[in-house]
Amino acid sequence: MADYIAFDNAQALNYIEQLGEFFEPNAQLTCNEFGDGNLNLVFRIADQNGNSIILKQALPYARCVGESWPLTLDRARIEASVLEKHGLVCEQHTAKVLHTNNDLAVTVLEDLGHMAILRGELNQAKTFTRLGTDVATYLATSSFYHSDFYLEPAEKKALVQEFTNPELCSITEELFFDDPYRTSERNNYPAELEADAQRLQQSPQLLRQVAQLKSLFFSAPQSLLHGDVHTGSIFVDQNSTKLIDPEFGFFGPIGFDLGSFIGNLLLNYCAQNGRIKETPKRRQMQSYLLTQIQLCLNDFESIWLTLAAQHTRDLALQAPGYAQQFIEQIIQDALGYAGTELIRRTIGLAHVVDIDGIEDDSTRLQVQKQTLLLGEQLILHAEECENKESAYQLIVSLVQ
Ligand code: ADP
Ligand code: MG
């Protein structure tokens, strides 16, 4: 990585000009760093005619914390490679990579600025009818084609090595499965939540289930995950849905991505109790979110099973009923991971603006108590759900 320097606007612009690939030779280019993410630099380079591209660059540390939290530049390679792999099998829902430079930790991407980040849209009670189906399509397609059902064993094992991502995985391992369940300096919650946090931290049954979810995260290279499917990693408009930012990608348990997505819709569901004052409007938004969860579960299963029926290469995995059994386990896992997302976003280090943006302290506190209880109950009862219908019924019973 001898070449690495972190770009400023002028250097990013110069880099794109030197490449000479994306704009007319005499284009008048401007460059602006506008990233609102936690970890990286994001520049938009545009010409005078409204054509533009995005240059994303990893820093050798986490942007939100500073140089005291060093972080591997290799995450840029992982992110671009996951986008490329997922783009090959699900082009319509994956941000397009236009160029990469691993030494500079640079990825050039299509500019999705005509779309909007889902989290902000949900917080304004905007709805997107394709959301659940589109995310299910992305998750089912990308996970099927990178699983042992489809890949040759040697190819799969080579990919597992290529996508070994220990530093970023360790962030997930600690923030999802460790910190919220013990005293940690990184935890972040008001004193009024101490009793709720203590309840979680002192429940042996809950701690065992969280241990099982962490163990699976450690040791189940089922497929190439995105690794960070929160609503800030999804661009939407009324016609399409695109995933960005898979720098946490690795071969892991398929239910983790599905659960992260469901967990984020449920965080928004709970947050709406403190956001939308008028009951009919609030109910409408919450019913929309539940419908998207249901669509996502149904479509995830049906797309996966169709792909498995048509394209399973492994002979043993073709056993009648096995794909169904596999997906039922994925859905159980997803409920558990959704629970850990609800909990860690409430008392752990990284929160969501859905909840933190609620101005009134006591309203916000009520929402936080609800997300903790919902997360806890999902983790405790996930294993009772035998299929997608009972998974959805569990969610409905817990939020109403
Ligand atoms: P980080 O890894 O730092 O979280 P993200 O990939 O989430 O970075 O990007 C941070 C922000 O940059 C996004 O919220 C979005 O506003 C913008 N952004 C990222 N990728 C694109 C893109 N391809 N097109 C338009 N804007 C983008
Ligand atoms: Mg991000």
Tab-separated table of N, CA and C and ligand atoms in Angstrom, residues 34-40 42 44 54 56 109-113 117 235 244-245 247, ligand 1:
chain	number	residue	atom	x	y	z
A	34	PHE	N	-18.868	14.605	0.140
A	34	PHE	CA	-20.147	14.836	0.832
A	34	PHE	C	-20.553	13.643	1.693
A	35	GLY	N	-19.645	12.698	1.925
A	35	GLY	CA	-20.026	11.460	2.613
A	35	GLY	C	-20.604	11.733	3.995
A	36	ASP	N	-21.715	11.090	4.271
A	36	ASP	CA	-22.299	11.195	5.612
A	36	ASP	C	-22.166	9.853	6.332
A	37	GLY	N	-21.385	8.947	5.744
A	37	GLY	CA	-21.234	7.617	6.343
A	37	GLY	C	-20.285	7.680	7.529
A	38	ASN	N	-20.123	6.555	8.147
A	38	ASN	CA	-19.314	6.493	9.361
A	38	ASN	C	-17.845	6.285	9.083
A	39	LEU	N	-17.536	5.696	7.932
A	39	LEU	CA	-16.191	5.155	7.799
A	39	LEU	C	-15.340	5.755	6.692
A	40	ASN	N	-15.935	6.240	5.619
A	40	ASN	CA	-15.156	6.500	4.407
A	40	ASN	C	-15.386	7.887	3.831
A	42	VAL	N	-16.514	10.054	0.546
A	42	VAL	CA	-17.338	9.871	-0.658
A	42	VAL	C	-17.349	11.195	-1.427
A	44	ARG	N	-18.313	13.335	-5.054
A	44	ARG	CA	-19.069	13.352	-6.319
A	44	ARG	C	-18.288	14.206	-7.313
A	54	ILE	N	-19.369	8.682	-8.631
A	54	ILE	CA	-19.012	8.718	-7.212
A	54	ILE	C	-17.644	8.058	-7.043
A	56	LYS	N	-15.436	6.626	-4.007
A	56	LYS	CA	-15.423	6.306	-2.576
A	56	LYS	C	-14.015	5.865	-2.210
A	109	LEU	N	-18.002	4.482	-8.542
A	109	LEU	CA	-19.342	3.883	-8.622
A	109	LEU	C	-20.270	4.744	-9.469
A	110	GLU	N	-21.296	4.119	-10.002
A	110	GLU	CA	-22.369	4.910	-10.618
A	110	GLU	C	-22.960	5.831	-9.561
A	111	ASP	N	-23.349	7.026	-9.985
A	111	ASP	CA	-23.961	7.987	-9.060
A	111	ASP	C	-25.453	7.681	-8.932
A	112	LEU	N	-25.858	7.340	-7.737
A	112	LEU	CA	-27.269	7.023	-7.486
A	112	LEU	C	-28.000	8.210	-6.855
A	113	GLY	N	-27.424	9.399	-7.028
A	113	GLY	CA	-27.978	10.594	-6.387
A	113	GLY	C	-29.398	10.955	-6.823
A	117	ILE	N	-31.616	7.623	0.036
A	117	ILE	CA	-31.311	6.590	1.028
A	117	ILE	C	-32.599	6.233	1.791
A	235	PHE	N	-30.445	2.403	-1.522
A	235	PHE	CA	-30.988	3.523	-2.293
A	235	PHE	C	-32.324	3.098	-2.891
A	244	ILE	N	-25.823	-0.545	-1.606
A	244	ILE	CA	-24.451	-0.017	-1.626
A	244	ILE	C	-23.723	-0.507	-0.372
A	245	ASP	N	-22.447	-0.258	-0.289
A	245	ASP	CA	-21.668	-0.279	0.956
A	245	ASP	C	-21.475	-1.656	1.625
A	247	GLU	N	-18.928	-3.246	2.708
A	247	GLU	CA	-17.525	-3.421	3.142
A	247	GLU	C	-17.408	-4.439	4.286
B	1	ADP	P1	-19.735	4.484	4.529
B	1	ADP	O1	-19.077	3.211	4.118
B	1	ADP	O2	-18.783	5.504	5.022
B	1	ADP	O3	-20.914	4.237	5.420
B	1	ADP	P2	-21.592	4.770	2.318
B	1	ADP	O4	-21.234	3.849	1.211
B	1	ADP	O5	-22.718	4.385	3.202
B	1	ADP	O6	-20.286	5.106	3.168
B	1	ADP	O7	-21.848	6.181	1.678
B	1	ADP	C1	-22.077	7.332	2.492
B	1	ADP	C2	-23.035	8.259	1.752
B	1	ADP	O8	-22.494	8.608	0.483
B	1	ADP	C3	-24.369	7.603	1.452
B	1	ADP	O9	-25.259	7.760	2.523
B	1	ADP	C4	-24.816	8.367	0.230
B	1	ADP	O10	-25.383	9.602	0.614
B	1	ADP	C5	-23.521	8.644	-0.485
B	1	ADP	N1	-23.260	7.627	-1.514
B	1	ADP	C6	-22.568	6.482	-1.390
B	1	ADP	N2	-22.545	5.774	-2.530
B	1	ADP	C7	-23.242	6.508	-3.421
B	1	ADP	C8	-23.594	6.345	-4.811
B	1	ADP	N3	-23.190	5.280	-5.519
B	1	ADP	N4	-24.332	7.320	-5.405
B	1	ADP	C9	-24.726	8.418	-4.722
B	1	ADP	N5	-24.422	8.639	-3.418
B	1	ADP	C10	-23.693	7.704	-2.778
